[in-house]
PDB file of C-alpha atoms in Angstrom:
ATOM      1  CA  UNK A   1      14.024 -20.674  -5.882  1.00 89.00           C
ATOM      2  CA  UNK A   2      11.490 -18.256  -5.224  1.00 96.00           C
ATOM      3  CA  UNK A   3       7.867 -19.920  -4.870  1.00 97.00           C
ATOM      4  CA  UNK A   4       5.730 -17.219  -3.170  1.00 98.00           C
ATOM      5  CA  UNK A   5       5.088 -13.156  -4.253  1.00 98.00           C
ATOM      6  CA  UNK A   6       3.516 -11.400  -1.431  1.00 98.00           C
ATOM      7  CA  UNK A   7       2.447  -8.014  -2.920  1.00 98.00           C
ATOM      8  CA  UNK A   8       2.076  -4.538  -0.826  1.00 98.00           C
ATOM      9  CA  UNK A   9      -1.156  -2.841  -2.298  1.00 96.00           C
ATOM     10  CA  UNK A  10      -0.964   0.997  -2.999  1.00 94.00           C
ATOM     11  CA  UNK A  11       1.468   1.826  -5.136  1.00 95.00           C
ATOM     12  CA  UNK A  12       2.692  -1.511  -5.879  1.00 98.00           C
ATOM     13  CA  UNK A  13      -0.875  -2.949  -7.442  1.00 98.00           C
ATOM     14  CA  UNK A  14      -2.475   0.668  -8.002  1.00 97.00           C
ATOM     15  CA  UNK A  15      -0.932   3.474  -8.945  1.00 95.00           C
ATOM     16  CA  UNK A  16      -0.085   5.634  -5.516  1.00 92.00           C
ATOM     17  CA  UNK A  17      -0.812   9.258  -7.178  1.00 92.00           C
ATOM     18  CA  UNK A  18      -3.608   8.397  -9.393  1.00 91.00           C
ATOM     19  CA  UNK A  19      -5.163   6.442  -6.654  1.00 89.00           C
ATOM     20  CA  UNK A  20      -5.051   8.389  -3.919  1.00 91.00           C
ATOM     21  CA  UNK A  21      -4.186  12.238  -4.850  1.00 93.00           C
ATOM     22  CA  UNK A  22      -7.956  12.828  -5.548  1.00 90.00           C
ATOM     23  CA  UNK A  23      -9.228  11.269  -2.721  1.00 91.00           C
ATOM     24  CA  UNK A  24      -7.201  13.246  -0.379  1.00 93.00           C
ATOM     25  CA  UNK A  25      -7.826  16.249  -1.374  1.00 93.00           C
ATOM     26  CA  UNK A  26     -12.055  14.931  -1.180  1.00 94.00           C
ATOM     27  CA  UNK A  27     -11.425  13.703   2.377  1.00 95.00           C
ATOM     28  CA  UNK A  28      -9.864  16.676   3.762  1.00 96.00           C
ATOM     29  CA  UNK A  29     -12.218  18.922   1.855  1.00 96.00           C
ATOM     30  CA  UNK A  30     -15.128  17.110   4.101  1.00 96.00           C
ATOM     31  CA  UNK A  31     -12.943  17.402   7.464  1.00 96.00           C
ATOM     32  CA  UNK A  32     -12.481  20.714   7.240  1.00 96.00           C
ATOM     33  CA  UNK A  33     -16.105  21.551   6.650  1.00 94.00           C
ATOM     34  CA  UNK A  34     -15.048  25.087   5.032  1.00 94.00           C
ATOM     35  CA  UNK A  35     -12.226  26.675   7.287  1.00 95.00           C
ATOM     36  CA  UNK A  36      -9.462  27.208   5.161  1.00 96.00           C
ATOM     37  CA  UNK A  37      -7.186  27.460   8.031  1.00 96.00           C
ATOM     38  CA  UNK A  38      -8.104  23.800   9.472  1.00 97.00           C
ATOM     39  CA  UNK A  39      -7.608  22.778   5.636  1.00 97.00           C
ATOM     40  CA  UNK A  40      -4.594  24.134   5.723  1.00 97.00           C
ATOM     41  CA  UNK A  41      -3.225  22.296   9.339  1.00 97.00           C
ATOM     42  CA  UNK A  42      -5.188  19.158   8.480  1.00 97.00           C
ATOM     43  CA  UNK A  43      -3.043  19.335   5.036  1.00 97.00           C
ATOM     44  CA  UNK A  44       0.674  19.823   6.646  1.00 97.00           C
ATOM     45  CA  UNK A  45      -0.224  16.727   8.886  1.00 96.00           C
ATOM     46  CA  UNK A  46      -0.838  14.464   5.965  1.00 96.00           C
ATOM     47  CA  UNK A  47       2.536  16.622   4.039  1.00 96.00           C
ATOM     48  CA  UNK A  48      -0.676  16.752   1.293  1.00 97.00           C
ATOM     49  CA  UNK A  49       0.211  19.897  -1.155  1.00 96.00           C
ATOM     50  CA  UNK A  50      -2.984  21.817  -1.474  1.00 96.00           C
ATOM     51  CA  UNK A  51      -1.248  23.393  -4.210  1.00 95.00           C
ATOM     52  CA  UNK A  52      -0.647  20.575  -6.688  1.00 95.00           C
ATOM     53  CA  UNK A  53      -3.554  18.271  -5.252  1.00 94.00           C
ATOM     54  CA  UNK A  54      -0.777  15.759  -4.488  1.00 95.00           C
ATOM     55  CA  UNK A  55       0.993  13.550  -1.689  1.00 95.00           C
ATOM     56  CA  UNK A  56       4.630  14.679  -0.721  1.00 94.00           C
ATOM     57  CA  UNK A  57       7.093  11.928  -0.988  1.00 91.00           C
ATOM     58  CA  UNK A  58       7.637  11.937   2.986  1.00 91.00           C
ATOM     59  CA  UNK A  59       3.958  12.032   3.556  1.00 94.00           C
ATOM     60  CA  UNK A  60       3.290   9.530   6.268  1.00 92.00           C
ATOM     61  CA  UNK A  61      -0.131   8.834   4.194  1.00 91.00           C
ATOM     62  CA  UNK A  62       2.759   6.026   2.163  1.00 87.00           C
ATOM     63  CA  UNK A  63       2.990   3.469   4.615  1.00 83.00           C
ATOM     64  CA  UNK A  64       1.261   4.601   7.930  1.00 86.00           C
ATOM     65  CA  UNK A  65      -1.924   3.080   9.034  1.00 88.00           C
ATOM     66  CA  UNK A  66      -5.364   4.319   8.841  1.00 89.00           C
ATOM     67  CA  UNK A  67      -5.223   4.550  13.176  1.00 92.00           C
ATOM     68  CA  UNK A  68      -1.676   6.677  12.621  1.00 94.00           C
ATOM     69  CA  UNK A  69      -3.082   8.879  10.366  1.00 95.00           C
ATOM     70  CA  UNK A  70      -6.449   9.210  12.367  1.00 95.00           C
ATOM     71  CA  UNK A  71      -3.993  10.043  15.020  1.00 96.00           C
ATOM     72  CA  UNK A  72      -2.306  12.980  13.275  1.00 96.00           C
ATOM     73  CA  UNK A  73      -5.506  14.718  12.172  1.00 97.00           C
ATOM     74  CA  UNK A  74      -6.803  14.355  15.191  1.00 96.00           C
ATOM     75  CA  UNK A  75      -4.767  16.966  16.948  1.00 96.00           C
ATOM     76  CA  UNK A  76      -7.050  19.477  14.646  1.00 96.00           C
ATOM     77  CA  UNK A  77     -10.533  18.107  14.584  1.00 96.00           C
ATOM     78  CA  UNK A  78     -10.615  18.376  18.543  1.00 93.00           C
ATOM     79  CA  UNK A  79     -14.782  17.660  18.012  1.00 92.00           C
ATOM     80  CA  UNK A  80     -13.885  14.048  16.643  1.00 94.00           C
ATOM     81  CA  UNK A  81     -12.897  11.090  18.326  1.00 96.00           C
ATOM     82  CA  UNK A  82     -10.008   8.685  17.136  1.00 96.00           C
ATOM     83  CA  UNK A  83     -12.202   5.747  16.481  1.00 95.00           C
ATOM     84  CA  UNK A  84     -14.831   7.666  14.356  1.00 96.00           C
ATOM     85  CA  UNK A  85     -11.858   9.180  12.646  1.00 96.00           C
ATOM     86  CA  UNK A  86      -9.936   6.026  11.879  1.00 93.00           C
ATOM     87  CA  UNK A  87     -13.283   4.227  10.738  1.00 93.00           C
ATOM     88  CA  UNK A  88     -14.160   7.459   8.533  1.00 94.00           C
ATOM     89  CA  UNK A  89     -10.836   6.805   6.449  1.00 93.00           C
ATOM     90  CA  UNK A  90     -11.537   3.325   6.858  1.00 89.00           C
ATOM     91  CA  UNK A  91     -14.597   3.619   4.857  1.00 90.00           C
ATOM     92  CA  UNK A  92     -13.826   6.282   2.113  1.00 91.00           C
ATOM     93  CA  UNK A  93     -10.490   4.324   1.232  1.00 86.00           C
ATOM     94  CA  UNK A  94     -12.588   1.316   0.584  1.00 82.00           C
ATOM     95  CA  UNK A  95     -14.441   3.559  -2.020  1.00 83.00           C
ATOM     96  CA  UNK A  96     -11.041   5.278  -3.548  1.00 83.00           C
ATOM     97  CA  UNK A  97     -11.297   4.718  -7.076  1.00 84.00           C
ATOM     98  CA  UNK A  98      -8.141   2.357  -7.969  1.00 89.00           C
ATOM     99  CA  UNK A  99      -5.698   2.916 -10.809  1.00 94.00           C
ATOM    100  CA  UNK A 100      -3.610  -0.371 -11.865  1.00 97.00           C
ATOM    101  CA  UNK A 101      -0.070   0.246 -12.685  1.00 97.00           C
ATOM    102  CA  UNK A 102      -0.654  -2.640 -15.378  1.00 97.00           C
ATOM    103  CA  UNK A 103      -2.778  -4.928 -16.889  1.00 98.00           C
ATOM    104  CA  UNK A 104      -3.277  -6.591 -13.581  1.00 98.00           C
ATOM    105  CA  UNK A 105      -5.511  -9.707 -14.471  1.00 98.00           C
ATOM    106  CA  UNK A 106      -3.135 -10.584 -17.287  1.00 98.00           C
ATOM    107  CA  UNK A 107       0.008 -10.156 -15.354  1.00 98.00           C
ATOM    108  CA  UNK A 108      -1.625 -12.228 -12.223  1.00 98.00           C
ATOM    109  CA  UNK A 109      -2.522 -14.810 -14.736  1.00 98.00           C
ATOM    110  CA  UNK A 110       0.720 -15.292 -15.932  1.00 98.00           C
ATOM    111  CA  UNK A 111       1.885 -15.796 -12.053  1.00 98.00           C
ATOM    112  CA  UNK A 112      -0.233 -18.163 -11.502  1.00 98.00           C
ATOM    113  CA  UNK A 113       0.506 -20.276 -14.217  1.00 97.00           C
ATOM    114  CA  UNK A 114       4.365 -20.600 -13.198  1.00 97.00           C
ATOM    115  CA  UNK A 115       3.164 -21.610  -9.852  1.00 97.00           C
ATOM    116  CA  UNK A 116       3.728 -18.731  -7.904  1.00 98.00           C
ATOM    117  CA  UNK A 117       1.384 -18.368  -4.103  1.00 98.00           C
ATOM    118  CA  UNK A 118       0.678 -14.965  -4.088  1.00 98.00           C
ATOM    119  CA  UNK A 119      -0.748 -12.838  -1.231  1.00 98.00           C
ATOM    120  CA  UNK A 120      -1.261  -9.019  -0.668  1.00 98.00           C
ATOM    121  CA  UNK A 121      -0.220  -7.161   2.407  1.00 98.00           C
ATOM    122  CA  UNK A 122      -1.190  -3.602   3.278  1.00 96.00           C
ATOM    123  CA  UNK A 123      -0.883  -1.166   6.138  1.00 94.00           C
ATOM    124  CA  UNK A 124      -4.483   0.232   4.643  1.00 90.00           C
ATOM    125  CA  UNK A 125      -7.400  -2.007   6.260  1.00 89.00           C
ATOM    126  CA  UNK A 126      -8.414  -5.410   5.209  1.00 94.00           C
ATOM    127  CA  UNK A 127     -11.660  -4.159   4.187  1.00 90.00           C
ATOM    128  CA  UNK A 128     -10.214  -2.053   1.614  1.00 89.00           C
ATOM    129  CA  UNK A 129      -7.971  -3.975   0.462  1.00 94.00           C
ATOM    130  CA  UNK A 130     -10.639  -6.325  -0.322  1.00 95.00           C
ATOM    131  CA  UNK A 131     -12.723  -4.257  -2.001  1.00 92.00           C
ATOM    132  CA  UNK A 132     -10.172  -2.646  -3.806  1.00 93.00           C
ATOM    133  CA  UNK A 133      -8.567  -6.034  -4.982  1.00 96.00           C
ATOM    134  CA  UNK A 134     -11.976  -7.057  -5.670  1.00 95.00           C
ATOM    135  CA  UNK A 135     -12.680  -4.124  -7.822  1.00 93.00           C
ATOM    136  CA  UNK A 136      -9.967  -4.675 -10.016  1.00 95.00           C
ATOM    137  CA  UNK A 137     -10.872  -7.901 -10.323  1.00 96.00           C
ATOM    138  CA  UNK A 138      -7.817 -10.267  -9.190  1.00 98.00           C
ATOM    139  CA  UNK A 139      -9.306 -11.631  -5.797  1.00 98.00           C
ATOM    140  CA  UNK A 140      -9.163 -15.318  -7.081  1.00 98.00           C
ATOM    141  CA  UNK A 141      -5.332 -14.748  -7.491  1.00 98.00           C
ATOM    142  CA  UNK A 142      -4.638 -14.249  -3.692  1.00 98.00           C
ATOM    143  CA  UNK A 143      -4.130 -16.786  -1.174  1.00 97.00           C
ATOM    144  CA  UNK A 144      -3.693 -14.402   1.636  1.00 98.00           C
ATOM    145  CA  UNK A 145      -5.400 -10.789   1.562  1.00 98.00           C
ATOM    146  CA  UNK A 146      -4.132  -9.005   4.653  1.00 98.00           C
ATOM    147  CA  UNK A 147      -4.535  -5.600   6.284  1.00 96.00           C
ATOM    148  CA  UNK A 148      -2.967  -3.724   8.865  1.00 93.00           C
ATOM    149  CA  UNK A 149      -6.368  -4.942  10.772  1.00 94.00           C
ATOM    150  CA  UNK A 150      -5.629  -8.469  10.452  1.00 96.00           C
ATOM    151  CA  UNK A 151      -4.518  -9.639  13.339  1.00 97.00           C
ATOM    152  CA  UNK A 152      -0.714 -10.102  11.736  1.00 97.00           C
ATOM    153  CA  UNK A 153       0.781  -6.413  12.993  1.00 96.00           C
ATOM    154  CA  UNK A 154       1.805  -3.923  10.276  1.00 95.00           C
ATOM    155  CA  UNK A 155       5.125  -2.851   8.207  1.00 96.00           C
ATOM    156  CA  UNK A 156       7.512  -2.473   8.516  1.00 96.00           C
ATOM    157  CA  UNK A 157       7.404  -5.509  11.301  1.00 97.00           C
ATOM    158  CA  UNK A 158       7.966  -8.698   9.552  1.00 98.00           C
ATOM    159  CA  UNK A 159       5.420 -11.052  11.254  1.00 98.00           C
ATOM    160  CA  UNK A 160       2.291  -9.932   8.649  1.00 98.00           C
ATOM    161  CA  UNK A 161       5.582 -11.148   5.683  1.00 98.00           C
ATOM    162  CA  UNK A 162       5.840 -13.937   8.094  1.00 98.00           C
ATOM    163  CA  UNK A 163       2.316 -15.268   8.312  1.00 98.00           C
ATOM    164  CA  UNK A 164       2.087 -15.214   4.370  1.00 98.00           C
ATOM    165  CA  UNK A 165       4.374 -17.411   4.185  1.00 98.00           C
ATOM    166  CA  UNK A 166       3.159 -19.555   6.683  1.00 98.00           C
ATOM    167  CA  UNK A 167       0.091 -20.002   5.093  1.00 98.00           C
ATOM    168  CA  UNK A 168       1.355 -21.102   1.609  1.00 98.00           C
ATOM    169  CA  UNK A 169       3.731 -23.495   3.725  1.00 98.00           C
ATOM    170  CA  UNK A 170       7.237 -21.901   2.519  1.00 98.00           C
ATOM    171  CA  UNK A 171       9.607 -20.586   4.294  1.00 98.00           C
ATOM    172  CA  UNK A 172      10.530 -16.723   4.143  1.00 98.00           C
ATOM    173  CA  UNK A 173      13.459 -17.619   1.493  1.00 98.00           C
ATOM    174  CA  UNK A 174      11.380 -18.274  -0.963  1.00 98.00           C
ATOM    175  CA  UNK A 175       8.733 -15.557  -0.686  1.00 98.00           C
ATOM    176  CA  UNK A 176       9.679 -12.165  -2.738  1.00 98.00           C
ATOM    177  CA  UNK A 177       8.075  -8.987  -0.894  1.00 98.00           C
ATOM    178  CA  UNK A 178       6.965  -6.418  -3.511  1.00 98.00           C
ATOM    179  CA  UNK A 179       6.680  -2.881  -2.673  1.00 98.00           C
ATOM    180  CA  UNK A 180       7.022   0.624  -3.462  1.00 97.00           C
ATOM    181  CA  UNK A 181       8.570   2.022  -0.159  1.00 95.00           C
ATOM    182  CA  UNK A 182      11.671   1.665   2.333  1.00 96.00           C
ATOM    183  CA  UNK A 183       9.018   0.128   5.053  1.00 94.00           C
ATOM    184  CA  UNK A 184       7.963  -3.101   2.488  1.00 97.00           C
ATOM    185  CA  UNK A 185      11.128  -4.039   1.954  1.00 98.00           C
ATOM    186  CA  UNK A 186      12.393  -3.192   5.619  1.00 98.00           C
ATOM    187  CA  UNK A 187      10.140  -5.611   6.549  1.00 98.00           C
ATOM    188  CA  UNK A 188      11.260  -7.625   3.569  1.00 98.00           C
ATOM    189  CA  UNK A 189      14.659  -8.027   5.242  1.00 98.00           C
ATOM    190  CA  UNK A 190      13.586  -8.361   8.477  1.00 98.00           C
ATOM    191  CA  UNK A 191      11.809 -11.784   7.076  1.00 98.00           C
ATOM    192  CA  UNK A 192      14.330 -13.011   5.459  1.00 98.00           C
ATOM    193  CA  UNK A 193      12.657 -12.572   2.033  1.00 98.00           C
ATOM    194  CA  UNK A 194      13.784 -11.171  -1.669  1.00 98.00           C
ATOM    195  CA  UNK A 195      13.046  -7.460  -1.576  1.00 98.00           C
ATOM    196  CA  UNK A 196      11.543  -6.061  -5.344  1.00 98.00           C
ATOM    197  CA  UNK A 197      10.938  -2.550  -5.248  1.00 98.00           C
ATOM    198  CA  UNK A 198       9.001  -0.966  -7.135  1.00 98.00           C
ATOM    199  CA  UNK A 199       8.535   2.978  -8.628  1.00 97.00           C
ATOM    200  CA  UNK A 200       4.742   2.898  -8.624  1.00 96.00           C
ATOM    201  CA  UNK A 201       4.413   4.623  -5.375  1.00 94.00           C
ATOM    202  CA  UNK A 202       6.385   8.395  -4.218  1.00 92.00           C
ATOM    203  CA  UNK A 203       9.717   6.937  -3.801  1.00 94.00           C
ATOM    204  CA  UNK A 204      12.613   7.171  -5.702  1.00 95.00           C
ATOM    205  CA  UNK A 205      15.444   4.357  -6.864  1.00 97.00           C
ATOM    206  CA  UNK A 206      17.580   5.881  -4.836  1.00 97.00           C
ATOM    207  CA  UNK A 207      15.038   5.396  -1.550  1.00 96.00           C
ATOM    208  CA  UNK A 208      14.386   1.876  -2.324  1.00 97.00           C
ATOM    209  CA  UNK A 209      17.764   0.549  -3.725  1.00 97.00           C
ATOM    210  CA  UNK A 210      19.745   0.657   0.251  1.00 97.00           C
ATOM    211  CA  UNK A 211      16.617  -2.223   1.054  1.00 98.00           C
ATOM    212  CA  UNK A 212      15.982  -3.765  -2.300  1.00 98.00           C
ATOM    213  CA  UNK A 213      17.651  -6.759  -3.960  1.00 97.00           C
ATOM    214  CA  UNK A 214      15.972  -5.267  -7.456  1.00 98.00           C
ATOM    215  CA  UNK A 215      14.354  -2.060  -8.566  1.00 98.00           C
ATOM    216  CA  UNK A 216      11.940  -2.607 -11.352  1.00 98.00           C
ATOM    217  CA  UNK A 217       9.967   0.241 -12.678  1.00 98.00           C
ATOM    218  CA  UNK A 218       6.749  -1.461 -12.251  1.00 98.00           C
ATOM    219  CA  UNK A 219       5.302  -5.199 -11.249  1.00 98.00           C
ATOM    220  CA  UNK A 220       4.836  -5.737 -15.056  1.00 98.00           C
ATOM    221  CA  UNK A 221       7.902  -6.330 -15.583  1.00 98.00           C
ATOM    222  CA  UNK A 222       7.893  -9.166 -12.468  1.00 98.00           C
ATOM    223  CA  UNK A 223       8.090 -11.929 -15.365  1.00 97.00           C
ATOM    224  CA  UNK A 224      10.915 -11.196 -17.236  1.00 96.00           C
ATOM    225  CA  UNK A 225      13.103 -10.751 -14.312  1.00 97.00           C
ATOM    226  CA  UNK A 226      11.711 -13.924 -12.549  1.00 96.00           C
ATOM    227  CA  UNK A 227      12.744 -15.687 -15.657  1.00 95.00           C
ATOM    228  CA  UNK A 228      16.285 -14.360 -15.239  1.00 93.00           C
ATOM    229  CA  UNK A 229      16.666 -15.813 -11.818  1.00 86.00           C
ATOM    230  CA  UNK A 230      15.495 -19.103 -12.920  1.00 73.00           C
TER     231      UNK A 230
END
């Protein structure tokens, strides 16, 4: 019986596109400082279309870390360094402006009251995470608020799935990992959790379903189905 929902954040909680499409298309705005042709290059690393203002289902901007994106710009802002890079993105993710998928506060409610531990993991930072959770209002419904910064590793590894459940004293069988792409639920598997996708993020049914033990179309429908399995 599950007893533990460890959440991934972006796409999963907020709303991938809506979330992060804008702010992209800011942030690369202010790295290119006008050249249309570093635009451009800083663009195709992200796989960002400066076309439709909008992430590319293989960008690596899904799952990667703030240091592995850093990384990839990097090789076109030769005037930066990587560590003012990754703590630039660090700080204007923690000011993205979030878009819940659902009525989060309600749904987390609801959670609680069954007697669910619930946790967030995210390969953004934990300072963003926090602020962004905060933001929306449903800190007091975590346990566990982790970032790839944590001290835990990062997805798709399973020891950040792992130390969840550590801390809410139940073993990986009982935990549910909930997330909107292959790494979440690769990492799922690799703890020996129940993998829920989700199809809040870029990827399709088709992407999660080889990983997932469900595919739901969003986290408000978590209820329903884990009323089904009980």
């Amino acid at each position: 019986m599950l007893k533990g929902l460890l959440f991934d954040k972006d796409g999963t909680l907020f709303d991938f596109g809506g979330t992060w499409n804008a702010w992209a298309g800011q942030v690369l705005d202010d790295l290119s400082q006008g050249d249309p042709q570093k635009l451009q290059a800083l663009a195709r690393s992200l796989r960002f279309d400066l076309e439709t203002k909008a992430f590319r289902p293989d960008s690596p901007a899904v799952a990667e870390t703030n240091r592995e994106l850093a990384e990839l710009l990097l090789v076109h802002l030769p005037e930066q360094t990587l560590e003012g890079l990754e703590d630039f993105l660090t700080e204007e993710a923690a000011k993205a402006p979030v878009v819940p998928v659902t009525d989060l506060t309600a749904l987390m409610r609801d959670l609680r009251s069954r007697g669910f531990h619930m946790g967030v993991m995210t390969n953004d930072s934990e300072v963003s995470a926090r602020y962004q959770v905060g933001d929306a209002g449903i800190t007091e419904f975590f346990s566990f608020i982790a970032g790839f910064d944590s001290g835990f590793g990062s997805k798709p590894d399973p020891d950040p799935l792992l130390a969840f459940a550590a801390s809410a004293g139940l073993p990986a069988s009982q935990v549910a990992m909930i997330g909107d792409s292959p790494h979440d639920l690769i990492a799922g598997r690799a703890a020996g959790m129940i993998c829920v996708g989700v199809l809040t993020g870029l990827a399709q049914a088709e992407d999660l379903a080889p990983y997932a033990h469900v595919v739901l179309p969003h986290i408000g429908h978590l209820p329903e189905w884990l009323s089904a399995q009980s």
